[in-house]
Amino acid sequence: QMNLCKLEQAEQMKQPQSQVVVQGAAAGALLGPKFMNVGNFKIAQTRLRQRELPETAPAKEQKPNASRLARMVVEKVQFAIYKDGMYLFEDGRYKLVTPNRIKRLLNSFFRGEAERYGFAKLYSDIIDFIDCEQELVVDDKAFESTMYKIAFANGFLDTINGRFYLPDPRIFFTSNVALNYVEGVEGCPNFDHYLMQIMGGDYSLVERVYEVIGIILSNDLNAKAIFCAQGVTNSSKSTLIKFIASFFDEELVTALSVGDMDKNFALSEVIGKALCVDTELPAAPLKTGSVSKLKQLSSMDPLTSDVKYKERVKFICRAKIFLATNHPVQLTHEDMAFMKRIVAIPFYYEIPKSECNPEIIKSFELEKLAIAQKAINYYCMLRQRNYVFSGEYEVNDMFVGAETSLRTQSLLSERDALVRSFLEECCQMTSLDELESTAALHSAYLEFCTRYNAFPCDQKCLTAILKQMLAGQIVHMKRRLSPGANPCSVLCGLVLK
């Protein structure tokens, strides 16, 4: 309205001093200021000229300038451009954002300017100008400073000096652990117990799992490893991988079939990811092209890939590869270098459906930070050992004479010796008229193992061992322990002391 007043004053100086009374619609066609003593006609004239304001020179000068607005955004918001993708610094890392997401952000800044402009194209123009900012472009060298640092939502941990720092947009983290880091959290007994169960009490194997989790959480690529959970069906392989993936935002995890890795656009799926999984590795031999791609993805070598609707890009894969299979890993052509790159996690024991807990991952939620910190500690020790993982587990070992392998025999003998000690100390043989529930026996067995700092097996495994050890002396059946109760699993001829 101030501009309008100036215009009226200028026009008034140009007019004769005599006043002219104007009536009707003809008033809107005249240029000079008009004074009416009838009602609020003067106000109506002012509103009419306000509607005509965009046609005046001062109004045109107020048209939004996309280049200027782009500079304002870059000053307020931390952007980066990597491989033609635009990244926004949020929650301790740079997140790949779509043009639509950026437009919604711009709308929160420049809604008024866009309304004066009259078109949403203003936001596209701003994005184009941001994309032209050369100082925002980063290359693979930007990742060098992240190698031994682990980003969290509220900052990052330097694993060299053990110190935690506040978020720093100068460090180009594209992945982070989706947790707030806190010093001095308590342990993770539930997860430890779960690992001991699915690993059959093999402490070296549990350590290996923690090492794998730790290096997956890190940005360290020096291990040059492909992780493979391998074993019997229903042994919690997929559950473990799913839990590890839950440490990251969904956008940082991709599921890519090994059989599709030699297809167009396939490799572009791992750009900007932290984890790439295939939980259904087939029994058929892997194609030579797929094996070659897996080696490249885990080698820190530069890769090139076609990208839909974009130019072909060159990049280094920073996603860790985690496979799972119920079968031996087979190749169409011998490749010892590839087989040595696989870090195997054998799963020897099937979990009965009756004992499967579909909510088990949720039960670890309160322990996730403690699990992450423990895994990071194991990763630091792994790095000091030059990335030699705990235990001596080779890929496909469990499928080569598994019944007579020395490792399996050793593991079973240690487990059986523990059960024999439990029998001697806590149980006694009776007539078949007396019985004990397998649940009660297993509960006492867990207490026994805790007392001696030993690692227990699950209830079904304990029952099977007892039946084998005491064959002909006990009977396994279903029996009601009280009238009206549901039948439960019992052993006749064996009771607790």
mmCIF file of C-alpha atoms in Angstrom, residues 10-306:
data_model
loop_
_atom_site.group_PDB
_atom_site.id
_atom_site.type_symbol
_atom_site.label_atom_id
_atom_site.label_comp_id
_atom_site.label_asym_id
_atom_site.label_seq_id
_atom_site.Cartn_x
_atom_site.Cartn_y
_atom_site.Cartn_z
ATOM 1 C CA ALA A 10 2.821 11.364 -8.128
ATOM 2 C CA GLU A 11 -0.347 11.286 -10.173
ATOM 3 C CA GLN A 12 -1.915 13.987 -8.011
ATOM 4 C CA MET A 13 0.928 16.384 -8.782
ATOM 5 C CA LYS A 14 0.347 15.891 -12.502
ATOM 6 C CA GLN A 15 -3.396 16.750 -12.305
ATOM 7 C CA PRO A 16 -5.003 20.248 -12.456
ATOM 8 C CA GLN A 17 -5.856 21.771 -9.072
ATOM 9 C CA SER A 18 -9.594 21.661 -9.737
ATOM 10 C CA GLN A 19 -11.360 18.569 -8.420
ATOM 11 C CA VAL A 20 -13.411 16.423 -10.752
ATOM 12 C CA VAL A 21 -16.366 14.406 -9.531
ATOM 13 C CA VAL A 22 -16.555 11.025 -11.233
ATOM 14 C CA GLN A 23 -19.419 8.613 -11.075
ATOM 15 C CA GLY A 24 -19.984 5.037 -12.204
ATOM 16 C CA ALA A 25 -17.571 2.543 -13.771
ATOM 17 C CA ALA A 26 -15.789 5.252 -15.750
ATOM 18 C CA ALA A 27 -13.848 6.080 -12.592
ATOM 19 C CA GLY A 28 -11.783 2.915 -12.888
ATOM 20 C CA ALA A 29 -10.552 3.939 -16.325
ATOM 21 C CA LEU A 30 -9.070 7.257 -15.194
ATOM 22 C CA LEU A 31 -5.416 7.436 -14.105
ATOM 23 C CA GLY A 32 -5.397 10.263 -11.552
ATOM 24 C CA PRO A 33 -6.475 10.139 -7.921
ATOM 25 C CA LYS A 34 -10.216 10.746 -7.476
ATOM 26 C CA PHE A 35 -11.937 12.147 -4.424
ATOM 27 C CA MET A 36 -15.541 11.240 -3.715
ATOM 28 C CA ASN A 37 -17.736 12.405 -0.910
ATOM 29 C CA VAL A 38 -20.256 9.590 -1.434
ATOM 30 C CA GLY A 39 -19.938 6.565 0.884
ATOM 31 C CA ASN A 40 -16.665 4.685 0.714
ATOM 32 C CA PHE A 41 -16.051 5.082 -3.003
ATOM 33 C CA LYS A 42 -12.516 6.268 -2.407
ATOM 34 C CA ILE A 43 -11.735 2.965 -0.663
ATOM 35 C CA ALA A 44 -13.175 1.022 -3.578
ATOM 36 C CA GLN A 45 -10.838 2.923 -5.912
ATOM 37 C CA THR A 46 -7.854 1.967 -3.762
ATOM 38 C CA ARG A 47 -8.766 -1.715 -3.907
ATOM 39 C CA LEU A 48 -9.085 -1.553 -7.645
ATOM 40 C CA ARG A 49 -5.582 -0.097 -7.994
ATOM 41 C CA GLN A 50 -4.186 -2.770 -5.640
ATOM 42 C CA ARG A 51 -5.483 -5.408 -8.002
ATOM 43 C CA GLU A 52 -3.679 -3.676 -10.839
ATOM 44 C CA LEU A 53 -0.418 -3.440 -8.878
ATOM 45 C CA PRO A 54 1.373 -6.496 -10.414
ATOM 46 C CA GLU A 55 1.370 -4.619 -13.742
ATOM 47 C CA THR A 56 3.434 -1.765 -12.320
ATOM 48 C CA ALA A 57 7.225 -1.605 -12.398
ATOM 49 C CA PRO A 58 7.775 -1.833 -8.600
ATOM 50 C CA ALA A 59 5.683 -5.024 -8.427
ATOM 51 C CA LYS A 60 7.762 -6.693 -11.138
ATOM 52 C CA GLU A 61 10.904 -6.005 -9.127
ATOM 53 C CA GLN A 62 9.465 -8.164 -6.330
ATOM 54 C CA LYS A 63 9.328 -11.287 -8.492
ATOM 55 C CA PRO A 64 11.249 -14.076 -6.685
ATOM 56 C CA ASN A 65 14.779 -14.723 -7.902
ATOM 57 C CA ALA A 66 15.493 -18.492 -7.876
ATOM 58 C CA SER A 67 19.269 -18.033 -7.851
ATOM 59 C CA ARG A 68 19.158 -15.697 -4.851
ATOM 60 C CA LEU A 69 16.809 -18.039 -2.976
ATOM 61 C CA ALA A 70 19.077 -20.992 -3.736
ATOM 62 C CA ARG A 71 21.992 -19.178 -2.116
ATOM 63 C CA MET A 72 19.842 -18.492 0.943
ATOM 64 C CA VAL A 73 18.970 -22.202 1.236
ATOM 65 C CA VAL A 74 22.585 -23.319 0.927
ATOM 66 C CA GLU A 75 23.526 -20.900 3.715
ATOM 67 C CA LYS A 76 20.838 -22.268 6.038
ATOM 68 C CA VAL A 77 20.818 -25.982 5.166
ATOM 69 C CA GLN A 78 23.747 -28.386 4.789
ATOM 70 C CA PHE A 79 23.599 -29.933 1.310
ATOM 71 C CA ALA A 80 26.055 -32.198 -0.499
ATOM 72 C CA ILE A 81 26.065 -33.627 -4.019
ATOM 73 C CA TYR A 82 27.515 -37.111 -4.561
ATOM 74 C CA LYS A 83 27.213 -39.106 -7.800
ATOM 75 C CA ASP A 84 24.522 -36.685 -9.038
ATOM 76 C CA GLY A 85 22.467 -37.407 -5.932
ATOM 77 C CA MET A 86 21.547 -34.590 -3.555
ATOM 78 C CA TYR A 87 22.114 -35.234 0.154
ATOM 79 C CA LEU A 88 20.733 -33.353 3.155
ATOM 80 C CA PHE A 89 22.431 -33.396 6.587
ATOM 81 C CA GLU A 90 19.975 -34.757 9.154
ATOM 82 C CA ASP A 91 20.252 -36.907 12.304
ATOM 83 C CA GLY A 92 24.026 -37.045 12.186
ATOM 84 C CA ARG A 93 24.460 -38.037 8.533
ATOM 85 C CA TYR A 94 23.838 -36.977 4.943
ATOM 86 C CA LYS A 95 20.594 -38.477 3.650
ATOM 87 C CA LEU A 96 19.879 -38.943 -0.031
ATOM 88 C CA VAL A 97 16.778 -36.863 -0.766
ATOM 89 C CA THR A 98 14.388 -36.870 -3.706
ATOM 90 C CA PRO A 99 13.444 -33.668 -5.563
ATOM 91 C CA ASN A 100 9.949 -33.885 -4.062
ATOM 92 C CA ARG A 101 11.377 -33.991 -0.548
ATOM 93 C CA ILE A 102 13.475 -30.911 -1.312
ATOM 94 C CA LYS A 103 10.436 -29.130 -2.728
ATOM 95 C CA ARG A 104 8.542 -29.719 0.501
ATOM 96 C CA LEU A 105 11.491 -28.306 2.416
ATOM 97 C CA LEU A 106 11.622 -25.248 0.145
ATOM 98 C CA ASN A 107 7.905 -24.764 0.590
ATOM 99 C CA SER A 108 8.449 -24.336 4.332
ATOM 100 C CA PHE A 109 10.911 -21.523 3.570
ATOM 101 C CA PHE A 110 9.432 -19.776 0.565
ATOM 102 C CA ARG A 111 5.680 -20.310 0.549
ATOM 103 C CA GLY A 112 5.038 -16.573 0.240
ATOM 104 C CA GLU A 113 7.483 -16.136 -2.625
ATOM 105 C CA ALA A 114 5.966 -19.085 -4.479
ATOM 106 C CA GLU A 115 2.483 -17.602 -4.122
ATOM 107 C CA ARG A 116 3.659 -14.317 -5.638
ATOM 108 C CA TYR A 117 5.433 -16.258 -8.379
ATOM 109 C CA GLY A 118 2.239 -18.183 -9.035
ATOM 110 C CA PHE A 119 3.895 -21.489 -10.001
ATOM 111 C CA ALA A 120 5.482 -24.407 -8.086
ATOM 112 C CA LYS A 121 8.134 -24.349 -10.812
ATOM 113 C CA LEU A 122 9.936 -21.843 -8.616
ATOM 114 C CA TYR A 123 11.042 -24.764 -6.418
ATOM 115 C CA SER A 124 12.362 -26.701 -9.411
ATOM 116 C CA ASP A 125 14.339 -23.635 -10.451
ATOM 117 C CA ILE A 126 15.834 -23.325 -6.952
ATOM 118 C CA ILE A 127 16.830 -27.006 -7.002
ATOM 119 C CA ASP A 128 18.501 -26.501 -10.392
ATOM 120 C CA PHE A 129 20.553 -23.622 -8.989
ATOM 121 C CA ILE A 130 21.536 -25.652 -5.886
ATOM 122 C CA ASP A 131 22.624 -28.471 -8.195
ATOM 123 C CA CYS A 132 24.950 -26.006 -9.953
ATOM 124 C CA GLU A 133 26.890 -25.210 -6.755
ATOM 125 C CA GLN A 134 30.313 -26.756 -7.346
ATOM 126 C CA GLU A 135 31.418 -26.361 -3.720
ATOM 127 C CA LEU A 136 28.695 -28.838 -2.676
ATOM 128 C CA VAL A 137 30.120 -31.656 -4.818
ATOM 129 C CA VAL A 138 31.984 -34.436 -2.961
ATOM 130 C CA ASP A 139 33.783 -37.485 -4.323
ATOM 131 C CA ASP A 140 34.930 -40.805 -2.848
ATOM 132 C CA LYS A 141 37.843 -39.107 -1.091
ATOM 133 C CA ALA A 142 35.302 -37.558 1.278
ATOM 134 C CA PHE A 143 34.794 -40.988 2.850
ATOM 135 C CA GLU A 144 38.413 -41.339 3.922
ATOM 136 C CA SER A 145 37.799 -39.419 7.151
ATOM 137 C CA THR A 146 34.885 -41.721 8.063
ATOM 138 C CA MET A 147 36.788 -45.033 7.860
ATOM 139 C CA TYR A 148 37.308 -45.518 11.608
ATOM 140 C CA LYS A 149 34.392 -43.408 12.823
ATOM 141 C CA ILE A 150 30.864 -44.661 13.495
ATOM 142 C CA ALA A 151 28.003 -42.184 13.202
ATOM 143 C CA PHE A 152 24.976 -42.238 15.482
ATOM 144 C CA ALA A 153 21.866 -40.075 15.387
ATOM 145 C CA ASN A 154 23.330 -37.647 17.934
ATOM 146 C CA GLY A 155 26.993 -37.592 16.880
ATOM 147 C CA PHE A 156 29.833 -39.943 16.029
ATOM 148 C CA LEU A 157 32.281 -42.226 17.826
ATOM 149 C CA ASP A 158 35.958 -42.175 16.925
ATOM 150 C CA THR A 159 37.045 -45.798 17.381
ATOM 151 C CA ILE A 160 40.723 -44.796 17.401
ATOM 152 C CA ASN A 161 40.633 -42.576 20.493
ATOM 153 C CA GLY A 162 37.315 -43.817 21.912
ATOM 154 C CA ARG A 163 35.827 -40.312 22.104
ATOM 155 C CA PHE A 164 32.310 -39.307 21.120
ATOM 156 C CA TYR A 165 31.712 -36.057 19.207
ATOM 157 C CA LEU A 166 28.683 -33.963 18.312
ATOM 158 C CA PRO A 167 27.390 -34.121 14.714
ATOM 159 C CA ASP A 168 29.747 -32.484 12.218
ATOM 160 C CA PRO A 169 28.431 -31.691 8.705
ATOM 161 C CA ARG A 170 32.030 -31.386 7.502
ATOM 162 C CA ILE A 171 32.326 -35.192 7.732
ATOM 163 C CA PHE A 172 30.481 -36.960 4.935
ATOM 164 C CA PHE A 173 28.675 -39.786 6.747
ATOM 165 C CA THR A 174 26.027 -41.326 4.490
ATOM 166 C CA SER A 175 25.055 -44.043 6.988
ATOM 167 C CA ASN A 176 24.710 -44.194 10.732
ATOM 168 C CA VAL A 177 23.437 -46.352 13.551
ATOM 169 C CA ALA A 178 19.839 -45.294 14.146
ATOM 170 C CA LEU A 179 20.366 -44.834 17.890
ATOM 171 C CA ASN A 180 21.378 -42.033 20.225
ATOM 172 C CA TYR A 181 24.758 -42.815 21.730
ATOM 173 C CA VAL A 182 25.004 -42.800 25.537
ATOM 174 C CA GLU A 183 28.039 -43.703 27.622
ATOM 175 C CA GLY A 184 27.957 -46.472 30.202
ATOM 176 C CA VAL A 185 24.865 -48.457 29.178
ATOM 177 C CA GLU A 186 24.189 -51.808 30.844
ATOM 178 C CA GLY A 187 24.795 -55.200 29.242
ATOM 179 C CA CYS A 188 22.599 -57.273 26.932
ATOM 180 C CA PRO A 189 21.850 -60.592 28.716
ATOM 181 C CA ASN A 190 18.813 -61.452 26.586
ATOM 182 C CA PHE A 191 20.721 -61.154 23.337
ATOM 183 C CA ASP A 192 23.729 -62.988 24.771
ATOM 184 C CA HIS A 193 21.479 -65.856 25.816
ATOM 185 C CA TYR A 194 19.856 -65.922 22.380
ATOM 186 C CA LEU A 195 23.241 -66.129 20.649
ATOM 187 C CA MET A 196 24.430 -68.904 22.927
ATOM 188 C CA GLN A 197 21.301 -70.902 22.123
ATOM 189 C CA ILE A 198 21.414 -70.578 18.344
ATOM 190 C CA MET A 199 25.200 -71.113 18.311
ATOM 191 C CA GLY A 200 24.917 -74.241 20.463
ATOM 192 C CA GLY A 201 27.043 -72.831 23.280
ATOM 193 C CA ASP A 202 30.084 -72.281 21.031
ATOM 194 C CA TYR A 203 31.699 -69.177 22.542
ATOM 195 C CA SER A 204 34.090 -68.651 19.626
ATOM 196 C CA LEU A 205 31.151 -68.604 17.254
ATOM 197 C CA VAL A 206 29.338 -66.063 19.438
ATOM 198 C CA GLU A 207 32.438 -63.867 19.349
ATOM 199 C CA ARG A 208 32.507 -64.153 15.565
ATOM 200 C CA VAL A 209 28.891 -62.972 15.388
ATOM 201 C CA TYR A 210 29.711 -59.916 17.495
ATOM 202 C CA GLU A 211 32.702 -59.157 15.268
ATOM 203 C CA VAL A 212 30.503 -59.352 12.187
ATOM 204 C CA ILE A 213 27.909 -57.030 13.725
ATOM 205 C CA GLY A 214 30.616 -54.564 14.749
ATOM 206 C CA ILE A 215 32.246 -54.306 11.348
ATOM 207 C CA ILE A 216 28.840 -53.959 9.659
ATOM 208 C CA LEU A 217 28.039 -51.006 11.936
ATOM 209 C CA SER A 218 31.386 -49.416 11.086
ATOM 210 C CA ASN A 219 32.505 -47.649 7.912
ATOM 211 C CA ASP A 220 35.630 -49.824 7.742
ATOM 212 C CA LEU A 221 36.031 -51.634 4.398
ATOM 213 C CA ASN A 222 39.435 -53.194 5.047
ATOM 214 C CA ALA A 223 38.120 -56.661 5.934
ATOM 215 C CA LYS A 224 37.079 -57.207 2.290
ATOM 216 C CA ALA A 225 34.658 -59.854 3.512
ATOM 217 C CA ILE A 226 31.397 -61.407 2.388
ATOM 218 C CA PHE A 227 29.399 -62.666 5.368
ATOM 219 C CA CYS A 228 27.433 -65.889 4.991
ATOM 220 C CA ALA A 229 25.070 -67.461 7.526
ATOM 221 C CA GLN A 230 25.019 -71.112 6.503
ATOM 222 C CA GLY A 231 23.254 -74.090 8.022
ATOM 223 C CA VAL A 232 20.123 -76.087 8.640
ATOM 224 C CA THR A 233 16.633 -74.756 8.073
ATOM 225 C CA ASN A 234 14.762 -72.888 10.831
ATOM 226 C CA SER A 235 17.976 -72.113 12.688
ATOM 227 C CA SER A 236 17.427 -68.322 13.081
ATOM 228 C CA LYS A 237 19.719 -67.234 10.222
ATOM 229 C CA SER A 238 17.208 -64.804 8.752
ATOM 230 C CA THR A 239 16.211 -63.549 12.205
ATOM 231 C CA LEU A 240 19.793 -62.629 13.026
ATOM 232 C CA ILE A 241 20.250 -60.802 9.709
ATOM 233 C CA LYS A 242 16.944 -58.985 10.161
ATOM 234 C CA PHE A 243 17.996 -57.861 13.613
ATOM 235 C CA ILE A 244 21.352 -56.564 12.340
ATOM 236 C CA ALA A 245 19.533 -54.650 9.598
ATOM 237 C CA SER A 246 17.321 -53.004 12.252
ATOM 238 C CA PHE A 247 20.312 -50.941 13.427
ATOM 239 C CA PHE A 248 19.927 -48.850 10.248
ATOM 240 C CA ASP A 249 17.137 -46.795 8.722
ATOM 241 C CA GLU A 250 15.241 -48.818 6.126
ATOM 242 C CA GLU A 251 16.596 -46.684 3.293
ATOM 243 C CA LEU A 252 20.149 -47.851 4.111
ATOM 244 C CA VAL A 253 19.383 -51.568 3.620
ATOM 245 C CA THR A 254 18.785 -53.202 0.260
ATOM 246 C CA ALA A 255 17.787 -56.762 -0.611
ATOM 247 C CA LEU A 256 19.545 -57.790 -3.808
ATOM 248 C CA SER A 257 19.507 -61.325 -5.171
ATOM 249 C CA VAL A 258 22.985 -62.629 -5.991
ATOM 250 C CA GLY A 259 21.572 -64.101 -9.180
ATOM 251 C CA ASP A 260 20.581 -60.619 -10.376
ATOM 252 C CA MET A 261 23.863 -58.863 -9.676
ATOM 253 C CA ASP A 262 25.070 -59.091 -13.260
ATOM 254 C CA LYS A 263 21.926 -57.379 -14.608
ATOM 255 C CA ASN A 264 21.670 -53.764 -15.723
ATOM 256 C CA PHE A 265 21.025 -51.235 -12.947
ATOM 257 C CA ALA A 266 21.499 -53.927 -10.244
ATOM 258 C CA LEU A 267 24.720 -52.572 -8.779
ATOM 259 C CA SER A 268 23.324 -49.063 -8.544
ATOM 260 C CA GLU A 269 21.067 -50.395 -5.772
ATOM 261 C CA VAL A 270 24.006 -50.492 -3.343
ATOM 262 C CA ILE A 271 25.053 -46.850 -3.819
ATOM 263 C CA GLY A 272 24.614 -45.047 -0.516
ATOM 264 C CA LYS A 273 23.622 -48.244 1.348
ATOM 265 C CA ALA A 274 25.079 -49.668 4.546
ATOM 266 C CA LEU A 275 23.934 -53.281 4.124
ATOM 267 C CA CYS A 276 23.035 -55.514 1.181
ATOM 268 C CA VAL A 277 21.398 -58.852 2.011
ATOM 269 C CA ASP A 278 20.293 -61.986 0.205
ATOM 270 C CA THR A 279 18.690 -64.456 2.620
ATOM 271 C CA GLU A 280 17.781 -67.001 -0.068
ATOM 272 C CA LEU A 281 21.075 -67.956 -1.673
ATOM 273 C CA PRO A 282 20.137 -70.847 -4.025
ATOM 274 C CA ALA A 283 21.438 -74.407 -4.014
ATOM 275 C CA ALA A 284 22.428 -74.066 -7.677
ATOM 276 C CA PRO A 285 26.016 -73.009 -8.489
ATOM 277 C CA LEU A 286 26.554 -69.251 -8.615
ATOM 278 C CA LYS A 287 27.108 -67.805 -12.072
ATOM 279 C CA THR A 288 30.557 -66.518 -12.913
ATOM 280 C CA GLY A 289 29.204 -63.008 -13.493
ATOM 281 C CA SER A 290 27.551 -62.921 -10.065
ATOM 282 C CA VAL A 291 30.717 -64.166 -8.355
ATOM 283 C CA SER A 292 32.726 -61.469 -10.112
ATOM 284 C CA LYS A 293 30.313 -58.752 -8.957
ATOM 285 C CA LEU A 294 30.395 -60.026 -5.367
ATOM 286 C CA LYS A 295 34.190 -59.851 -5.368
ATOM 287 C CA GLN A 296 34.090 -56.300 -6.716
ATOM 288 C CA LEU A 297 31.477 -55.193 -4.196
ATOM 289 C CA SER A 298 33.649 -56.373 -1.303
ATOM 290 C CA SER A 299 37.023 -55.182 -2.585
ATOM 291 C CA MET A 300 37.007 -51.340 -2.401
ATOM 292 C CA ASP A 301 37.688 -51.345 -6.146
ATOM 293 C CA PRO A 302 35.920 -48.697 -8.265
ATOM 294 C CA LEU A 303 32.756 -49.971 -9.940
ATOM 295 C CA THR A 304 30.641 -48.609 -12.750
ATOM 296 C CA SER A 305 26.916 -49.115 -13.124
ATOM 297 C CA ASP A 306 24.019 -47.978 -15.244
#
